[in-house]
Tab-separated table of C-alpha atoms and ligand atoms in Angstrom:
chain	number	residue	atom	x	y	z
N	66	MET	CA	84.534	122.629	69.943
N	67	ASP	CA	82.975	121.345	66.469
N	68	LYS	CA	84.733	118.048	66.879
N	69	ASN	CA	83.026	117.616	70.329
N	70	VAL	CA	79.657	118.679	69.576
N	71	PHE	CA	78.154	115.402	69.599
N	72	ILE	CA	79.950	114.028	72.774
N	73	PHE	CA	78.121	116.366	74.901
N	74	LYS	CA	74.562	115.209	73.518
N	75	ASN	CA	72.753	113.804	76.675
N	76	LYS	CA	75.278	114.009	78.814
N	77	ASN	CA	74.823	115.156	82.563
N	78	ILE	CA	77.431	118.021	83.421
N	79	MET	CA	77.883	120.004	86.745
N	80	LEU	CA	79.360	123.454	86.200
N	81	GLY	CA	81.039	124.774	89.084
N	82	VAL	CA	81.455	128.637	89.541
N	83	THR	CA	83.339	130.181	92.110
N	84	GLY	CA	84.129	133.885	93.250
N	85	SER	CA	86.172	135.248	90.725
N	86	ILE	CA	86.037	138.098	88.438
N	87	ALA	CA	86.008	135.280	85.570
N	88	ALA	CA	82.905	134.361	86.664
N	89	TYR	CA	80.808	135.970	83.993
N	90	LYS	CA	82.706	134.004	81.318
N	91	SER	CA	81.003	130.576	82.686
N	92	ALA	CA	77.922	131.833	81.085
N	93	GLN	CA	79.415	131.128	77.783
N	94	ILE	CA	80.601	127.644	78.716
N	95	CYS	CA	77.054	126.913	80.131
N	96	SER	CA	75.503	128.180	76.996
N	97	ARG	CA	77.757	126.141	74.814
N	98	LEU	CA	77.147	122.933	76.659
N	99	THR	CA	73.270	123.536	76.842
N	100	GLN	CA	73.300	124.318	73.015
N	101	SER	CA	75.026	120.951	72.313
N	102	GLY	CA	72.554	118.734	74.022
N	103	ALA	CA	73.950	118.118	77.625
N	104	SER	CA	72.243	118.727	80.835
N	105	VAL	CA	73.953	121.104	82.734
N	106	VAL	CA	73.229	122.082	86.479
N	107	VAL	CA	75.193	125.008	87.547
N	108	VAL	CA	76.532	124.888	91.194
N	109	MET	CA	78.009	128.240	92.613
N	110	THR	CA	79.633	129.260	95.606
N	111	PRO	CA	77.873	131.668	97.645
N	112	ASN	CA	80.940	133.977	96.730
N	113	ALA	CA	80.387	133.516	93.156
N	114	ALA	CA	76.868	134.761	93.494
N	115	LYS	CA	78.474	138.223	94.319
N	116	PHE	CA	79.932	138.313	90.752
N	117	VAL	CA	77.213	136.826	88.574
N	118	SER	CA	73.374	136.183	89.570
N	119	PRO	CA	72.437	132.672	89.767
N	120	LEU	CA	69.313	133.653	87.483
N	121	THR	CA	71.576	133.985	84.901
N	122	PHE	CA	72.670	130.262	84.992
N	123	SER	CA	69.339	129.138	85.546
N	124	SER	CA	68.097	130.712	82.566
N	125	ILE	CA	70.823	129.636	80.106
N	126	SER	CA	70.899	126.152	81.644
N	127	ARG	CA	67.124	125.967	82.330
N	128	ASN	CA	67.840	124.039	85.305
N	129	GLU	CA	67.673	125.553	88.799
N	130	THR	CA	71.149	126.859	89.844
N	131	VAL	CA	72.177	125.528	93.288
N	132	VAL	CA	74.014	127.763	95.790
N	133	GLU	CA	72.901	126.431	99.221
N	134	LEU	CA	73.725	123.472	101.035
N	135	PHE	CA	71.023	123.246	103.205
N	136	SER	CA	68.223	123.921	100.731
N	137	ASN	CA	64.816	121.967	100.756
N	138	LYS	CA	65.331	120.381	97.320
N	139	ASP	CA	66.538	116.978	98.360
N	140	LYS	CA	68.243	116.275	101.617
N	141	LEU	CA	70.983	114.505	100.087
N	142	TYR	CA	71.085	116.607	96.844
N	143	HIS	CA	74.950	116.823	97.076
N	144	VAL	CA	75.269	112.907	96.864
N	145	SER	CA	72.594	112.438	94.319
N	146	LEU	CA	74.013	115.018	91.882
N	147	ALA	CA	77.527	114.189	92.678
N	148	HIS	CA	76.886	110.330	91.477
N	149	SER	CA	74.811	111.362	88.653
N	150	VAL	CA	76.698	113.670	86.570
N	151	ASP	CA	79.230	112.372	83.879
N	152	ILE	CA	81.808	115.012	84.375
N	153	ILE	CA	82.237	118.325	86.407
N	154	ILE	CA	83.746	121.535	85.113
N	155	LEU	CA	84.897	123.953	87.572
N	156	ALA	CA	85.425	127.206	85.708
N	157	PRO	CA	86.448	129.651	87.170
N	158	ALA	CA	88.212	128.027	90.011
N	159	THR	CA	89.574	130.205	92.828
N	160	ALA	CA	92.693	129.768	95.023
N	161	ASN	CA	90.340	129.191	97.931
N	162	THR	CA	88.116	126.529	96.619
N	163	ILE	CA	91.188	124.711	94.873
N	164	SER	CA	92.505	124.513	98.395
N	165	LYS	CA	89.512	123.271	99.980
N	166	LEU	CA	89.045	120.647	97.652
N	167	ALA	CA	92.706	119.354	98.465
N	168	CYS	CA	92.045	119.510	102.004
N	169	GLY	CA	88.553	118.112	101.989
N	170	ILE	CA	86.563	121.011	103.197
N	171	CYS	CA	83.058	120.671	102.598
N	172	ASP	CA	81.895	123.950	103.776
N	173	ASN	CA	79.350	124.725	100.879
N	174	PHE	CA	77.383	122.863	98.192
N	175	LEU	CA	79.963	123.278	95.601
N	176	THR	CA	82.962	121.747	97.434
N	177	THR	CA	80.864	119.142	99.102
N	178	THR	CA	79.441	117.864	95.903
N	179	ILE	CA	82.707	117.832	93.786
N	180	ILE	CA	84.521	115.912	96.611
N	181	ALA	CA	81.726	113.259	96.849
N	182	ALA	CA	81.907	112.883	92.994
N	183	LYS	CA	83.421	110.041	91.514
N	184	CYS	CA	83.579	111.031	87.802
N	185	PRO	CA	86.679	113.076	86.242
N	186	VAL	CA	86.716	117.146	87.486
N	187	VAL	CA	87.873	119.581	85.128
N	188	ILE	CA	89.387	122.677	87.084
N	189	ALA	CA	90.261	125.885	85.290
N	190	PRO	CA	92.060	127.968	87.912
N	191	ALA	CA	91.655	132.003	87.586
N	192	MET	CA	93.321	134.244	89.718
N	193	ASN	CA	96.242	136.770	90.366
N	194	GLU	CA	99.557	135.620	89.465
N	195	GLY	CA	100.579	135.782	93.212
N	196	LEU	CA	97.883	133.628	94.469
N	197	TYR	CA	98.719	131.060	91.757
N	198	LEU	CA	102.410	130.676	92.170
N	199	ASN	CA	101.976	130.829	95.897
N	200	SER	CA	103.514	127.612	97.274
N	201	ALA	CA	100.532	126.388	99.159
N	202	VAL	CA	98.090	126.782	96.344
N	203	GLN	CA	100.709	124.925	94.282
N	204	SER	CA	101.168	121.896	96.436
N	205	ASN	CA	97.507	121.879	96.458
N	206	ILE	CA	97.347	121.912	92.937
N	207	SER	CA	99.847	119.057	92.906
N	208	ALA	CA	98.016	117.024	95.631
N	209	LEU	CA	94.777	117.270	93.436
N	210	GLU	CA	96.545	116.371	90.151
N	211	GLY	CA	97.976	113.111	91.882
N	212	THR	CA	94.853	111.709	92.765
N	213	GLY	CA	93.784	110.852	89.255
N	214	LYS	CA	90.280	112.706	89.598
N	215	TYR	CA	91.172	116.152	88.706
N	216	PHE	CA	92.334	117.608	85.534
N	217	PHE	CA	93.924	121.178	85.509
N	218	VAL	CA	93.405	123.308	82.287
N	219	GLY	CA	95.485	126.461	82.216
N	220	PRO	CA	95.749	129.285	83.709
N	221	ILE	CA	97.313	131.098	80.869
N	222	LYS	CA	99.632	134.164	80.789
N	223	GLY	CA	97.683	137.512	79.951
N	224	LYS	CA	96.080	140.543	81.270
N	225	LEU	CA	94.417	139.988	84.425
N	226	ALA	CA	91.303	141.474	86.086
N	227	CYS	CA	93.516	143.409	88.860
N	228	GLY	CA	95.006	144.985	85.960
N	229	GLU	CA	98.355	143.361	86.280
N	230	SER	CA	99.691	141.102	83.647
N	231	GLY	CA	100.978	137.361	84.464
N	232	LEU	CA	100.123	133.844	84.938
N	233	GLY	CA	96.577	133.569	86.296
N	234	ARG	CA	94.133	134.288	83.273
N	235	MET	CA	91.539	131.478	82.870
N	236	GLU	CA	91.943	129.238	79.937
N	237	ASP	CA	89.980	129.919	77.019
N	238	GLU	CA	86.391	128.502	77.280
N	239	ASP	CA	86.866	126.673	73.561
N	240	ILE	CA	89.833	124.854	75.450
N	241	ILE	CA	88.040	124.237	78.565
N	242	ILE	CA	85.156	122.465	76.602
N	243	GLU	CA	87.316	120.638	74.450
N	244	ARG	CA	89.301	119.133	77.331
N	245	ALA	CA	85.854	118.254	78.926
N	246	GLY	CA	84.877	116.617	75.655
N	247	GLU	CA	88.028	114.496	75.574
N	248	LEU	CA	87.490	113.383	79.276
N	249	LEU	CA	84.087	112.146	78.292
N	250	GLN	CA	85.662	110.208	75.587
N	251	TYR	CA	88.068	109.052	77.948
N	252	ARG	CA	85.208	107.711	80.181
N	253	THR	CA	84.193	105.112	77.680
N	254	ASP	CA	87.596	103.771	76.725
N	255	LEU	CA	86.984	100.545	78.516
N	256	ALA	CA	83.452	100.557	77.915
N	257	GLY	CA	81.955	96.818	77.608
N	258	LYS	CA	85.175	95.460	78.996
N	259	LYS	CA	85.504	93.266	82.108
N	260	VAL	CA	88.961	93.672	83.722
N	261	MET	CA	90.716	91.718	86.600
N	262	ILE	CA	93.618	93.020	88.366
N	263	THR	CA	95.629	91.441	91.263
N	264	ALA	CA	97.183	93.594	93.963
N	265	GLY	CA	99.256	93.395	97.064
N	266	GLY	CA	101.978	90.921	98.453
N	267	THR	CA	100.687	87.441	99.403
N	268	ARG	CA	101.121	85.577	102.662
N	269	GLU	CA	102.474	82.069	102.924
N	270	ASP	CA	102.070	80.407	106.248
N	271	ILE	CA	104.918	78.518	107.801
N	272	ASP	CA	102.924	77.493	110.923
N	273	THR	CA	100.025	79.036	112.851
N	274	VAL	CA	101.855	82.427	113.866
N	275	ARG	CA	104.757	82.694	111.302
N	276	TYR	CA	104.837	83.446	107.507
N	277	ILE	CA	106.913	84.959	104.480
N	278	SER	CA	105.902	87.536	102.392
N	279	ASN	CA	107.297	90.847	100.465
N	280	TYR	CA	106.819	94.503	100.891
N	281	SER	CA	104.296	94.931	98.176
N	282	SER	CA	101.670	97.493	99.485
N	283	GLY	CA	98.937	96.707	96.815
N	284	LYS	CA	98.909	100.520	95.837
N	285	MET	CA	99.716	100.110	92.131
N	286	GLY	CA	97.024	97.257	91.895
N	287	HIS	CA	94.591	99.384	93.491
N	288	ALA	CA	95.259	102.419	91.516
N	289	LEU	CA	95.032	100.334	87.923
N	290	ALA	CA	91.369	99.329	89.280
N	291	GLU	CA	90.247	102.652	90.262
N	292	GLU	CA	91.507	104.081	86.890
N	293	ALA	CA	89.871	101.105	85.110
N	294	TYR	CA	86.583	102.099	86.643
N	295	PHE	CA	87.268	105.917	85.701
N	296	ARG	CA	87.654	104.771	82.033
N	297	GLY	CA	84.347	102.893	82.185
N	298	ALA	CA	85.028	99.452	82.577
N	299	GLU	CA	81.892	97.294	82.614
N	300	LYS	CA	83.076	95.194	85.424
N	301	VAL	CA	86.468	95.827	87.461
N	302	ILE	CA	87.461	92.858	89.827
N	303	LEU	CA	90.401	93.559	92.033
N	304	ILE	CA	91.885	90.525	93.589
N	305	SER	CA	93.691	91.831	96.665
N	306	ALA	CA	96.151	90.618	99.507
N	307	ASN	CA	95.998	94.097	101.232
N	308	LYS	CA	92.973	94.770	103.375
N	309	ASN	CA	94.337	97.913	104.561
N	310	LEU	CA	93.646	100.265	101.477
N	311	PRO	CA	90.387	101.902	100.397
N	312	VAL	CA	88.385	100.092	98.178
N	313	PRO	CA	88.023	102.243	94.913
N	314	TYR	CA	84.832	102.911	94.081
N	315	GLY	CA	82.834	100.925	91.675
N	316	VAL	CA	85.208	98.077	91.842
N	317	ASP	CA	84.582	94.652	92.949
N	318	VAL	CA	87.149	93.537	95.990
N	319	VAL	CA	88.011	89.947	96.551
N	320	TYR	CA	90.510	89.545	99.271
N	321	VAL	CA	92.778	86.919	99.525
N	322	LYS	CA	95.798	85.768	101.587
N	323	SER	CA	97.980	83.252	99.858
N	324	SER	CA	99.358	82.616	96.535
N	325	SER	CA	96.966	79.610	96.378
N	326	ASP	CA	93.900	81.566	97.209
N	327	MET	CA	95.222	84.233	94.706
N	328	LYS	CA	95.548	81.342	92.034
N	329	ASN	CA	91.911	80.035	92.969
N	330	GLU	CA	90.323	83.242	92.675
N	331	VAL	CA	92.144	84.449	89.389
N	332	LEU	CA	91.440	81.259	87.842
N	333	GLN	CA	87.762	81.611	88.582
N	334	HIS	CA	87.255	84.981	86.829
N	335	PHE	CA	89.865	84.608	84.107
N	336	SER	CA	87.942	83.328	81.369
N	337	ARG	CA	85.276	86.198	81.426
N	338	SER	CA	87.996	88.838	81.754
N	339	ASP	CA	89.001	90.768	78.684
N	340	VAL	CA	92.034	92.401	80.282
N	341	THR	CA	93.795	90.844	83.169
N	342	ILE	CA	96.617	92.761	85.052
N	343	MET	CA	98.738	90.730	87.434
N	344	ALA	CA	100.182	93.608	89.539
N	345	ALA	CA	100.300	91.473	93.017
N	346	ALA	CA	103.531	90.150	94.266
N	347	ILE	CA	103.018	86.609	94.553
N	348	SER	CA	105.321	84.753	96.465
N	349	ASP	CA	107.833	83.087	94.189
N	350	ILE	CA	108.989	80.435	97.151
N	351	ILE	CA	106.589	79.043	99.667
N	352	PRO	CA	107.034	76.581	102.469
N	353	GLU	CA	107.295	73.161	101.313
N	354	LYS	CA	104.871	72.357	104.593
N	355	ARG	CA	102.587	74.467	106.329
N	356	TYR	CA	102.364	73.225	110.226
N	357	GLY	CA	99.051	73.476	111.796
N	358	TYR	CA	100.594	74.279	115.165
N	359	LYS	CA	103.268	76.911	116.363
N	360	LEU	CA	106.562	75.288	115.966
N	361	LYS	CA	108.860	75.553	118.984
N	362	LYS	CA	112.416	76.349	119.439
N	363	LYS	CA	112.904	73.070	120.953
N	364	ASP	CA	111.478	71.315	117.836
N	365	ASN	CA	114.374	72.383	116.009
N	366	ILE	CA	112.789	74.878	114.013
N	367	ILE	CA	115.228	75.635	111.528
N	368	SER	CA	115.711	72.110	110.487
N	369	LYS	CA	111.941	72.243	109.770
N	370	LEU	CA	112.066	75.504	107.319
N	371	LYS	CA	112.232	74.104	103.972
N	372	PHE	CA	110.946	75.915	100.970
N	373	LYS	CA	110.074	75.215	97.366
N	374	GLU	CA	109.610	77.265	93.905
N	375	ASN	CA	106.007	78.128	93.967
N	376	GLU	CA	104.260	77.908	90.618
N	377	ASN	CA	104.018	80.995	88.352
N	378	ILE	CA	100.317	82.072	87.922
N	379	LEU	CA	101.127	84.307	85.069
N	380	HIS	CA	102.374	81.339	83.239
N	381	ILE	CA	99.371	79.608	83.923
N	382	LEU	CA	97.118	82.340	82.687
N	383	ALA	CA	99.449	82.537	79.651
N	384	ASP	CA	98.791	79.011	78.807
N	385	LYS	CA	94.796	79.415	78.930
N	386	LYS	CA	94.808	82.800	77.398
N	387	GLY	CA	92.169	83.248	74.324
N	388	LYS	CA	93.216	85.432	71.543
N	389	SER	CA	90.815	88.413	72.290
N	390	GLN	CA	92.240	88.608	75.804
N	391	TYR	CA	94.835	90.835	76.963
N	392	LEU	CA	97.497	89.748	79.816
N	393	VAL	CA	99.704	91.835	81.398
N	394	GLY	CA	102.337	90.933	84.049
N	395	PHE	CA	104.428	93.173	86.579
N	396	SER	CA	108.288	92.362	86.955
N	397	ALA	CA	109.935	93.164	89.972
N	398	GLU	CA	113.765	93.997	89.032
N	399	SER	CA	116.733	95.323	90.618
N	400	THR	CA	118.935	95.533	87.843
N	401	ASP	CA	118.451	95.772	83.983
N	402	ASP	CA	114.935	95.890	84.445
N	403	VAL	CA	113.907	96.153	80.686
N	404	LYS	CA	116.048	93.366	79.422
N	405	ASN	CA	115.245	90.876	82.094
N	406	THR	CA	111.540	91.949	81.557
N	407	LEU	CA	111.518	91.051	78.311
N	408	ASP	CA	113.272	87.960	78.539
N	409	LYS	CA	110.533	86.822	80.936
N	410	ILE	CA	107.817	87.169	78.291
N	411	ARG	CA	109.639	86.688	74.952
N	412	GLY	CA	107.726	83.793	73.396
N	413	LYS	CA	105.138	83.396	76.051
N	414	ASN	CA	101.781	84.530	75.577
N	415	ILE	CA	101.789	87.522	77.740
N	416	ASP	CA	101.014	90.695	75.773
N	417	MET	CA	102.563	93.225	78.110
N	418	ALA	CA	105.089	93.323	80.980
N	419	VAL	CA	105.425	96.314	83.351
N	420	ALA	CA	108.920	96.577	84.999
N	421	ASN	CA	109.484	97.906	88.290
N	422	ASP	CA	112.671	98.919	89.659
N	423	ILE	CA	112.399	97.598	93.467
N	424	SER	CA	116.223	98.564	94.368
N	425	ARG	CA	114.951	102.441	95.016
N	426	LYS	CA	113.123	103.660	98.164
N	427	ASP	CA	111.506	106.329	96.532
N	428	ILE	CA	109.326	104.335	94.152
N	429	GLY	CA	108.087	100.969	93.669
N	430	MET	CA	107.289	98.713	96.772
N	431	MET	CA	105.276	100.743	99.692
N	432	SER	CA	105.977	104.151	97.786
N	433	ASP	CA	102.902	106.266	96.685
N	434	PHE	CA	105.368	106.544	93.655
N	435	ASN	CA	106.549	104.641	90.557
N	436	GLU	CA	108.719	104.923	87.840
N	437	VAL	CA	108.156	102.064	85.280
N	438	ALA	CA	108.998	100.611	81.946
N	439	ILE	CA	106.574	98.866	79.626
N	440	VAL	CA	107.755	96.235	77.583
N	441	THR	CA	105.323	94.548	75.037
N	442	GLN	CA	105.921	90.914	73.265
N	443	ASP	CA	107.147	92.674	70.063
N	444	GLY	CA	110.230	94.054	72.146
N	445	CYS	CA	108.863	97.705	72.083
N	446	THR	CA	109.723	99.646	75.497
N	447	LYS	CA	108.408	102.789	76.935
N	448	LYS	CA	109.602	104.340	80.021
N	449	LEU	CA	107.348	106.074	82.359
N	450	ALA	CA	108.637	109.148	84.249
N	451	LYS	CA	108.520	108.948	88.208
N	452	ASP	CA	104.829	109.911	89.239
N	453	LYS	CA	102.057	109.406	91.632
N	454	LYS	CA	101.001	105.667	91.236
N	455	ARG	CA	97.593	106.962	90.231
N	456	ILE	CA	99.289	108.613	87.201
N	457	ILE	CA	101.515	105.725	86.418
N	458	ALA	CA	98.048	103.520	86.452
N	459	ARG	CA	96.575	106.204	83.931
N	460	GLU	CA	99.568	105.719	81.752
N	461	ILE	CA	99.810	101.943	81.432
N	462	TRP	CA	96.044	101.956	80.814
N	463	ASP	CA	96.672	104.038	77.891
N	464	GLU	CA	99.230	101.956	76.774
N	465	ILE	CA	96.895	98.934	77.164
N	466	ILE	CA	93.918	100.716	75.508
N	467	GLU	CA	96.017	101.678	72.296
N	468	ASN	CA	97.060	97.849	71.959
N	469	ILE	CA	93.696	96.423	72.476
N	470	LYS	CA	92.222	98.916	69.779
N	471	GLU	CA	94.599	97.598	67.216
H	754	LIG	C1	86.595	141.881	93.113
H	754	LIG	C2	87.342	140.583	93.586
H	754	LIG	C3	87.517	139.644	92.440
H	754	LIG	C4	88.260	138.109	93.212
H	754	LIG	N1	88.916	137.672	91.662
H	754	LIG	C5	89.362	136.499	92.293
H	754	LIG	C6	90.051	135.606	91.390
H	754	LIG	O1	90.023	135.848	90.214
H	754	LIG	N2	90.541	134.308	91.705
H	754	LIG	C7	90.711	133.984	92.937
H	754	LIG	O2	91.179	133.063	93.594
H	754	LIG	N3	90.078	134.747	93.979
H	754	LIG	C8	89.390	136.036	93.999
H	754	LIG	N4	89.116	136.689	94.806
H	754	LIG	C9	88.838	136.236	96.064
H	754	LIG	C10	87.736	135.118	96.230
H	754	LIG	O3	86.412	135.962	95.858
H	754	LIG	C11	87.872	134.870	97.832
H	754	LIG	O4	89.080	133.986	97.828
H	754	LIG	C12	86.742	133.951	98.079
H	754	LIG	O5	86.896	133.504	99.504
H	754	LIG	C13	86.472	133.061	97.333
H	754	LIG	O6	85.587	132.126	97.667
H	754	LIG	P1	84.845	130.655	96.669
H	754	LIG	O7	86.239	130.227	96.226
H	754	LIG	O8	84.301	129.914	97.733
H	754	LIG	O9	84.178	131.141	95.625
H	754	LIG	C14	88.299	137.955	94.137
H	754	LIG	C15	87.826	138.851	95.341
H	754	LIG	C16	87.300	140.025	94.786
H	754	LIG	C17	86.729	140.788	96.086
């Protein structure tokens, strides 16, 4: 707690409390945060209010505790509160509320606000071991973890309120507060930085109805942009060739179609970008000529299909890159990915490359999962184990942030 004491000063925190025997322990968390200078708004589920009185929390936090969704306070208080807090701590979290969050069920003020929020949410489960290990509850926990927004702390093994012993006891209050402090720090990792990320597969027109492209879904680039916002980047520009993905909150999106549109946009923003990640799969071959009409079979189409090698936008950026800028490329490989990737960046003005193995169906292009190797100019390699792209995005940013600090 001591090392985080300053981090909470003037921070806006929502403390969520649900219907568990451990609800009384939240009073201690509330008190500690308030004493550290944070402004704490406690939100309870109606069931939590059966365990501890809202008045207890109102007295400790010196803010009115919220229980009812349809109160007269502010018609859209669930949205204004969700968007005004720096962090949410949900402690204790019942199996019921965890599962509602995973399924997007907004039937009370607490779940509605947490689901609407765009900040990290620390979840401290507290429940009987049977509930905790239930397969539905476990898959809901995994689903929440995979979004990148929810950070679980505990539970731990120990004596449970029901008299049994097992895995389900809420993590110690100090550890929960410490995790929240770490996440507040994490939220400022990219403070003051402008970030540009490219995503998706470009489309290169052959004629007015045909094009060549690739299977890139844009999911990796979108996840990287979402994580950059989460870590407090001053500006996040996402140049995306995929319109079908949701736009990450807080990110400015520019949609492009071809590699030439991509190049124009990237060059327009590059000089102002502190970190650029070229995650898009930009066509390396393009048609020699684009026909302004539909080629007909009788026009001897095959003889007209001529392709040429495309220019490499990453290399163009490498030539322009200033000393304080950080440039990351992505490399789609099917064999010996690390060696090929290192060969691609060695001696070039590219700081890092992320090697994707595109030969596997369970990761990479189109998949929600990835497993990558991070290669830096000095030859260092770090392999990231298979995980949701959102979590891989966090780990890639961890490495970039570590390197730009040096
Ligand atoms: C005395 C008592 C203690 C309970 N403790 C827990 C608990 O620690 N964890 C849990 O997940 N559910 C617990 N429950 C069940 C929840 O209160 C129940 O699932 C409720 O619907 C949760 O509502 P909420 O998630 O909206 O707060 C308990 C129920 C009772 C009656």
